[in-house]
mmCIF file of C-alpha atoms and ligand atoms in Angstrom:
data_model
loop_
_atom_site.group_PDB
_atom_site.id
_atom_site.type_symbol
_atom_site.label_atom_id
_atom_site.label_comp_id
_atom_site.label_asym_id
_atom_site.label_seq_id
_atom_site.Cartn_x
_atom_site.Cartn_y
_atom_site.Cartn_z
ATOM 1 C CA MET D 1 27.426 -17.083 -58.038
ATOM 2 C CA ALA D 2 27.922 -20.248 -55.965
ATOM 3 C CA ARG D 3 24.746 -22.024 -54.908
ATOM 4 C CA PRO D 4 24.030 -21.210 -51.219
ATOM 5 C CA PHE D 5 25.025 -23.882 -48.722
ATOM 6 C CA ILE D 6 22.004 -25.011 -46.730
ATOM 7 C CA ILE D 7 21.840 -26.991 -43.487
ATOM 8 C CA ALA D 8 18.374 -28.306 -42.579
ATOM 9 C CA ILE D 9 17.713 -29.275 -38.961
ATOM 10 C CA ASP D 10 14.458 -30.883 -37.910
ATOM 11 C CA GLY D 11 13.197 -32.576 -34.792
ATOM 12 C CA PRO D 12 10.658 -32.388 -31.970
ATOM 13 C CA ALA D 13 10.443 -29.637 -29.336
ATOM 14 C CA GLY D 14 13.255 -29.598 -26.806
ATOM 15 C CA ALA D 15 15.640 -31.996 -28.584
ATOM 16 C CA GLY D 16 18.407 -29.391 -28.748
ATOM 17 C CA LYS D 17 18.043 -28.438 -32.405
ATOM 18 C CA GLY D 18 17.978 -24.700 -31.675
ATOM 19 C CA THR D 19 21.337 -24.827 -29.885
ATOM 20 C CA MET D 20 22.722 -27.067 -32.611
ATOM 21 C CA ALA D 21 21.516 -24.664 -35.322
ATOM 22 C CA ARG D 22 23.045 -21.644 -33.571
ATOM 23 C CA ARG D 23 26.407 -23.341 -33.076
ATOM 24 C CA LEU D 24 26.591 -24.549 -36.687
ATOM 25 C CA ALA D 25 25.620 -21.118 -38.042
ATOM 26 C CA ASP D 26 28.312 -19.435 -35.891
ATOM 27 C CA HIS D 27 30.959 -21.981 -36.763
ATOM 28 C CA PHE D 28 30.365 -21.974 -40.528
ATOM 29 C CA HIS D 29 29.419 -18.261 -40.803
ATOM 30 C CA LEU D 30 25.960 -18.943 -42.187
ATOM 31 C CA SER D 31 22.706 -17.072 -41.520
ATOM 32 C CA LEU D 32 20.288 -18.626 -39.066
ATOM 33 C CA LEU D 33 16.522 -18.957 -39.147
ATOM 34 C CA ASP D 34 14.531 -20.571 -36.337
ATOM 35 C CA THR D 35 11.391 -21.313 -38.369
ATOM 36 C CA GLY D 36 9.459 -22.149 -35.193
ATOM 37 C CA LEU D 37 9.454 -18.415 -34.463
ATOM 38 C CA THR D 38 7.530 -17.767 -37.691
ATOM 39 C CA TYR D 39 4.687 -20.071 -36.556
ATOM 40 C CA ARG D 40 4.893 -18.570 -33.079
ATOM 41 C CA ALA D 41 4.599 -15.058 -34.582
ATOM 42 C CA VAL D 42 1.352 -16.078 -36.312
ATOM 43 C CA ALA D 43 -0.028 -17.581 -33.093
ATOM 44 C CA HIS D 44 0.996 -14.521 -31.092
ATOM 45 C CA ARG D 45 -0.788 -12.185 -33.504
ATOM 46 C CA MET D 46 -3.973 -14.307 -33.376
ATOM 47 C CA LEU D 47 -3.932 -14.413 -29.562
ATOM 48 C CA SER D 48 -3.273 -10.663 -29.322
ATOM 49 C CA TYR D 49 -6.338 -9.930 -31.445
ATOM 50 C CA GLY D 50 -8.420 -12.512 -29.577
ATOM 51 C CA LEU D 51 -8.956 -14.535 -32.758
ATOM 52 C CA PRO D 52 -9.690 -18.270 -32.570
ATOM 53 C CA LEU D 53 -6.633 -20.291 -33.608
ATOM 54 C CA ASP D 54 -8.632 -22.297 -36.140
ATOM 55 C CA ASN D 55 -9.728 -19.220 -38.117
ATOM 56 C CA ALA D 56 -7.833 -20.155 -41.296
ATOM 57 C CA SER D 57 -8.289 -16.944 -43.263
ATOM 58 C CA ALA D 58 -7.236 -14.687 -40.361
ATOM 59 C CA ALA D 59 -4.264 -16.971 -39.694
ATOM 60 C CA GLU D 60 -3.246 -16.800 -43.345
ATOM 61 C CA THR D 61 -3.373 -12.981 -43.234
ATOM 62 C CA ALA D 62 -1.265 -13.043 -40.058
ATOM 63 C CA ALA D 63 1.226 -15.381 -41.753
ATOM 64 C CA ARG D 64 1.584 -13.048 -44.737
ATOM 65 C CA GLN D 65 2.371 -10.206 -42.334
ATOM 66 C CA VAL D 66 5.213 -12.020 -40.571
ATOM 67 C CA ASP D 67 8.470 -10.121 -40.982
ATOM 68 C CA LEU D 68 11.462 -12.412 -40.439
ATOM 69 C CA GLY D 69 13.586 -9.433 -39.400
ATOM 70 C CA SER D 70 11.432 -8.321 -36.495
ATOM 71 C CA MET D 71 10.432 -11.436 -34.564
ATOM 72 C CA ASP D 72 10.916 -10.917 -30.827
ATOM 73 C CA ARG D 73 12.366 -14.183 -29.493
ATOM 74 C CA GLU D 74 11.810 -13.206 -25.863
ATOM 75 C CA THR D 75 8.060 -12.689 -26.313
ATOM 76 C CA LEU D 76 7.549 -15.550 -28.752
ATOM 77 C CA SER D 77 9.407 -18.126 -26.639
ATOM 78 C CA GLN D 78 6.696 -18.221 -23.971
ATOM 79 C CA HIS D 79 5.471 -21.753 -23.350
ATOM 80 C CA PHE D 80 1.779 -21.164 -24.187
ATOM 81 C CA ILE D 81 2.710 -19.683 -27.568
ATOM 82 C CA GLY D 82 4.433 -22.955 -28.565
ATOM 83 C CA ASP D 83 1.220 -24.876 -28.131
ATOM 84 C CA ALA D 84 -0.803 -22.231 -30.020
ATOM 85 C CA ALA D 85 1.840 -22.251 -32.784
ATOM 86 C CA SER D 86 1.381 -25.968 -33.312
ATOM 87 C CA GLN D 87 -2.349 -25.345 -33.831
ATOM 88 C CA VAL D 88 -1.927 -22.656 -36.506
ATOM 89 C CA ALA D 89 0.878 -24.748 -38.064
ATOM 90 C CA ALA D 90 -1.696 -27.347 -39.096
ATOM 91 C CA ILE D 91 -3.384 -24.812 -41.443
ATOM 92 C CA PRO D 92 -2.075 -25.371 -45.016
ATOM 93 C CA ALA D 93 -2.464 -21.701 -46.090
ATOM 94 C CA VAL D 94 -0.345 -20.613 -43.103
ATOM 95 C CA ARG D 95 2.363 -23.085 -44.059
ATOM 96 C CA ARG D 96 2.337 -21.976 -47.714
ATOM 97 C CA ALA D 97 2.818 -18.315 -46.745
ATOM 98 C CA LEU D 98 5.588 -19.024 -44.233
ATOM 99 C CA VAL D 99 7.428 -21.594 -46.367
ATOM 100 C CA GLU D 100 7.669 -19.017 -49.148
ATOM 101 C CA LYS D 101 9.429 -16.584 -46.781
ATOM 102 C CA GLN D 102 11.663 -19.337 -45.373
ATOM 103 C CA ARG D 103 12.799 -20.425 -48.864
ATOM 104 C CA GLU D 104 13.560 -16.833 -49.771
ATOM 105 C CA PHE D 105 15.732 -16.559 -46.648
ATOM 106 C CA ALA D 106 17.525 -19.864 -47.364
ATOM 107 C CA LYS D 107 18.622 -18.911 -50.832
ATOM 108 C CA THR D 108 20.481 -15.755 -49.836
ATOM 109 C CA PRO D 109 24.268 -16.327 -50.248
ATOM 110 C CA PRO D 110 26.401 -17.689 -48.680
ATOM 111 C CA GLY D 111 23.655 -19.909 -47.267
ATOM 112 C CA ALA D 112 21.844 -20.658 -44.061
ATOM 113 C CA VAL D 113 20.986 -22.994 -41.245
ATOM 114 C CA LEU D 114 17.238 -23.441 -40.842
ATOM 115 C CA ASP D 115 15.674 -25.383 -37.998
ATOM 116 C CA GLY D 116 12.102 -26.555 -37.696
ATOM 117 C CA ARG D 117 9.919 -29.570 -38.412
ATOM 118 C CA ASP D 118 9.753 -29.767 -42.222
ATOM 119 C CA ILE D 119 12.980 -28.175 -43.437
ATOM 120 C CA GLY D 120 14.554 -31.305 -44.914
ATOM 121 C CA THR D 121 11.263 -32.688 -46.220
ATOM 122 C CA VAL D 122 9.457 -29.608 -47.587
ATOM 123 C CA VAL D 123 11.186 -26.230 -47.217
ATOM 124 C CA CYS D 124 14.657 -27.187 -48.500
ATOM 125 C CA PRO D 125 14.482 -30.729 -49.886
ATOM 126 C CA ASP D 126 17.794 -30.101 -51.708
ATOM 127 C CA ALA D 127 19.665 -28.983 -48.560
ATOM 128 C CA ASP D 128 23.359 -29.913 -48.497
ATOM 129 C CA VAL D 129 23.121 -31.469 -45.036
ATOM 130 C CA LYS D 130 20.002 -32.694 -43.258
ATOM 131 C CA LEU D 131 19.993 -33.479 -39.565
ATOM 132 C CA TYR D 132 17.165 -34.939 -37.525
ATOM 133 C CA VAL D 133 17.858 -34.139 -33.884
ATOM 134 C CA THR D 134 15.793 -36.059 -31.401
ATOM 135 C CA ALA D 135 15.714 -37.268 -27.772
ATOM 136 C CA SER D 136 13.261 -39.233 -25.656
ATOM 137 C CA SER D 137 10.281 -37.233 -24.403
ATOM 138 C CA GLU D 138 11.398 -37.805 -20.758
ATOM 139 C CA VAL D 139 14.835 -36.333 -21.453
ATOM 140 C CA ARG D 140 13.307 -33.374 -23.313
ATOM 141 C CA ALA D 141 10.882 -32.709 -20.447
ATOM 142 C CA ARG D 142 13.711 -32.802 -17.884
ATOM 143 C CA ARG D 143 15.776 -30.357 -19.965
ATOM 144 C CA ARG D 144 12.815 -28.004 -20.319
ATOM 145 C CA LEU D 145 12.253 -28.086 -16.539
ATOM 146 C CA ALA D 146 15.943 -27.335 -15.920
ATOM 147 C CA GLU D 147 15.722 -24.339 -18.293
ATOM 148 C CA ILE D 148 12.655 -22.978 -16.493
ATOM 149 C CA GLU D 149 14.306 -23.461 -13.088
ATOM 150 C CA ALA D 150 17.517 -21.814 -14.282
ATOM 151 C CA ARG D 151 15.432 -18.711 -15.067
ATOM 152 C CA GLY D 152 14.075 -18.783 -11.508
ATOM 153 C CA GLY D 153 10.706 -20.317 -12.441
ATOM 154 C CA THR D 154 8.953 -23.463 -11.277
ATOM 155 C CA ALA D 155 6.991 -26.083 -13.186
ATOM 156 C CA ASP D 156 5.705 -29.602 -12.855
ATOM 157 C CA LEU D 157 7.677 -32.299 -14.716
ATOM 158 C CA GLN D 158 4.601 -34.423 -15.448
ATOM 159 C CA GLN D 159 2.785 -31.392 -16.852
ATOM 160 C CA ILE D 160 5.727 -30.522 -19.118
ATOM 161 C CA LEU D 161 5.937 -34.124 -20.302
ATOM 162 C CA ALA D 162 2.229 -34.156 -21.117
ATOM 163 C CA ASP D 163 2.581 -30.858 -23.048
ATOM 164 C CA ILE D 164 5.557 -32.203 -25.020
ATOM 165 C CA GLU D 165 3.751 -35.417 -25.907
ATOM 166 C CA ARG D 166 0.621 -33.542 -26.977
ATOM 167 C CA ARG D 167 2.660 -31.222 -29.222
ATOM 168 C CA ASP D 168 4.641 -34.152 -30.721
ATOM 169 C CA ALA D 169 1.397 -35.967 -31.536
ATOM 170 C CA ARG D 170 -0.049 -32.869 -33.215
ATOM 171 C CA ASP D 171 3.137 -32.134 -35.193
ATOM 172 C CA MET D 172 3.646 -35.746 -36.285
ATOM 173 C CA GLY D 173 -0.013 -36.428 -36.965
ATOM 174 C CA ARG D 174 -1.008 -33.443 -39.108
ATOM 175 C CA GLU D 175 -1.706 -33.975 -42.790
ATOM 176 C CA ASP D 176 0.322 -31.111 -44.211
ATOM 177 C CA SER D 177 4.099 -31.470 -43.696
ATOM 178 C CA PRO D 178 4.105 -33.717 -40.611
ATOM 179 C CA LEU D 179 7.252 -33.890 -38.497
ATOM 180 C CA LYS D 180 9.373 -36.797 -39.735
ATOM 181 C CA PRO D 181 12.980 -37.338 -40.756
ATOM 182 C CA ALA D 182 13.747 -36.842 -44.455
ATOM 183 C CA SER D 183 14.835 -40.132 -46.034
ATOM 184 C CA ASP D 184 18.369 -38.738 -46.434
ATOM 185 C CA ALA D 185 18.629 -37.124 -42.972
ATOM 186 C CA HIS D 186 21.343 -38.032 -40.459
ATOM 187 C CA LEU D 187 19.743 -38.996 -37.154
ATOM 188 C CA LEU D 188 21.252 -37.547 -33.976
ATOM 189 C CA ASP D 189 19.682 -38.868 -30.796
ATOM 190 C CA THR D 190 20.778 -36.543 -27.986
ATOM 191 C CA SER D 191 19.102 -38.541 -25.163
ATOM 192 C CA GLU D 192 22.458 -39.745 -23.929
ATOM 193 C CA MET D 193 24.728 -37.282 -25.672
ATOM 194 C CA ASP D 194 25.710 -33.827 -24.486
ATOM 195 C CA ILE D 195 25.411 -30.894 -26.862
ATOM 196 C CA GLU D 196 29.176 -30.700 -27.400
ATOM 197 C CA THR D 197 29.355 -34.319 -28.607
ATOM 198 C CA ALA D 198 26.302 -33.823 -30.833
ATOM 199 C CA PHE D 199 27.758 -30.608 -32.240
ATOM 200 C CA GLN D 200 31.092 -32.287 -33.084
ATOM 201 C CA ALA D 201 29.233 -35.082 -34.906
ATOM 202 C CA ALA D 202 27.214 -32.529 -36.882
ATOM 203 C CA ARG D 203 30.286 -30.417 -37.645
ATOM 204 C CA MET D 204 32.000 -33.423 -39.216
ATOM 205 C CA LEU D 205 28.968 -34.181 -41.378
ATOM 206 C CA VAL D 206 28.890 -30.570 -42.589
ATOM 207 C CA GLU D 207 32.627 -30.511 -43.306
ATOM 208 C CA THR D 208 32.304 -33.689 -45.379
ATOM 209 C CA ALA D 209 29.430 -32.173 -47.374
ATOM 210 C CA MET D 210 31.398 -28.945 -47.925
ATOM 211 C CA ALA D 211 34.439 -30.894 -49.141
ATOM 212 C CA THR D 212 32.246 -32.892 -51.550
ATOM 213 C CA ARG D 213 30.658 -29.690 -52.859
ATOM 214 C CA SER D 214 34.016 -28.031 -53.458
ATOM 215 C CA LYS D 215 34.987 -30.959 -55.755
ATOM 216 C CA ASP D 216 31.877 -30.460 -57.966
HETATM 217 O O1 C5P X 301 10.261 -25.101 -32.642
HETATM 218 P P1 C5P X 301 9.140 -24.403 -31.906
HETATM 219 O O2 C5P X 301 8.788 -25.034 -30.615
HETATM 220 O O3 C5P X 301 9.390 -22.935 -31.759
HETATM 221 O O4 C5P X 301 7.891 -24.540 -32.885
HETATM 222 C C1 C5P X 301 6.581 -24.187 -32.490
HETATM 223 C C2 C5P X 301 5.582 -24.958 -33.346
HETATM 224 O O5 C5P X 301 5.641 -24.462 -34.690
HETATM 225 C C3 C5P X 301 5.868 -26.463 -33.467
HETATM 226 O O6 C5P X 301 5.266 -27.219 -32.443
HETATM 227 C C4 C5P X 301 5.269 -26.791 -34.832
HETATM 228 O O7 C5P X 301 3.895 -27.085 -34.732
HETATM 229 C C5 C5P X 301 5.414 -25.508 -35.616
HETATM 230 N N1 C5P X 301 6.484 -25.586 -36.590
HETATM 231 C C6 C5P X 301 6.220 -26.192 -37.802
HETATM 232 N N2 C5P X 301 7.141 -26.212 -38.787
HETATM 233 C C7 C5P X 301 8.342 -25.667 -38.596
HETATM 234 C C8 C5P X 301 8.665 -25.062 -37.349
HETATM 235 C C9 C5P X 301 7.715 -25.054 -36.360
HETATM 236 O O8 C5P X 301 5.121 -26.726 -37.999
HETATM 237 N N3 C5P X 301 9.226 -25.681 -39.596
#
């Protein structure tokens, strides 16, 4: 059977990697896994049971119980869960348990798009295409505010910016699998690029990789 085709997308919160991942998965008929939801599911379980987020053994148990097929995006997308997720994501045993599930998902034919922080560096280092989608923290904060306002909510731009910068620092500074571009990743800075332009650039990179693979 042909080796599954894997697209790895990494980058900081709010850079547009989720939208990019969804569009690429739809376009190329690949499965999609937002790995951030797996860390959010662990955080959500810990918060629901009132457990401290630095309780490593409880967090590991919660990670083992994560079922990729039943993660509720609506619940898990809440802002406070993102921050809690980045705390449990620093626990190596949590990462080991979740990475195992993510790799299992990735290798199911015909292949998959995975987005997260360590896909190109740790989860799928042999991915066919690696993208690192980024944008300045100011642009990401403004986009997040626009999303909240579009849903009828209100928020403070400076507060969102501070939250984004705190989460970036935690994700980039942790010892186990810090957020960074893989050495062979294509960088896509969406600060001054709309999603359509970024998607077309990514689509071309994927098509080139597919054409190269079909010659092997
Ligand atoms: O992408 P999202 O905002 O849903 O991710 C929530 C948190 O989960 C991130 O801030 C990060 O700490 C963690 N995460 C991770 N590795 C991944 C995906 C997410 O550490 N592959």
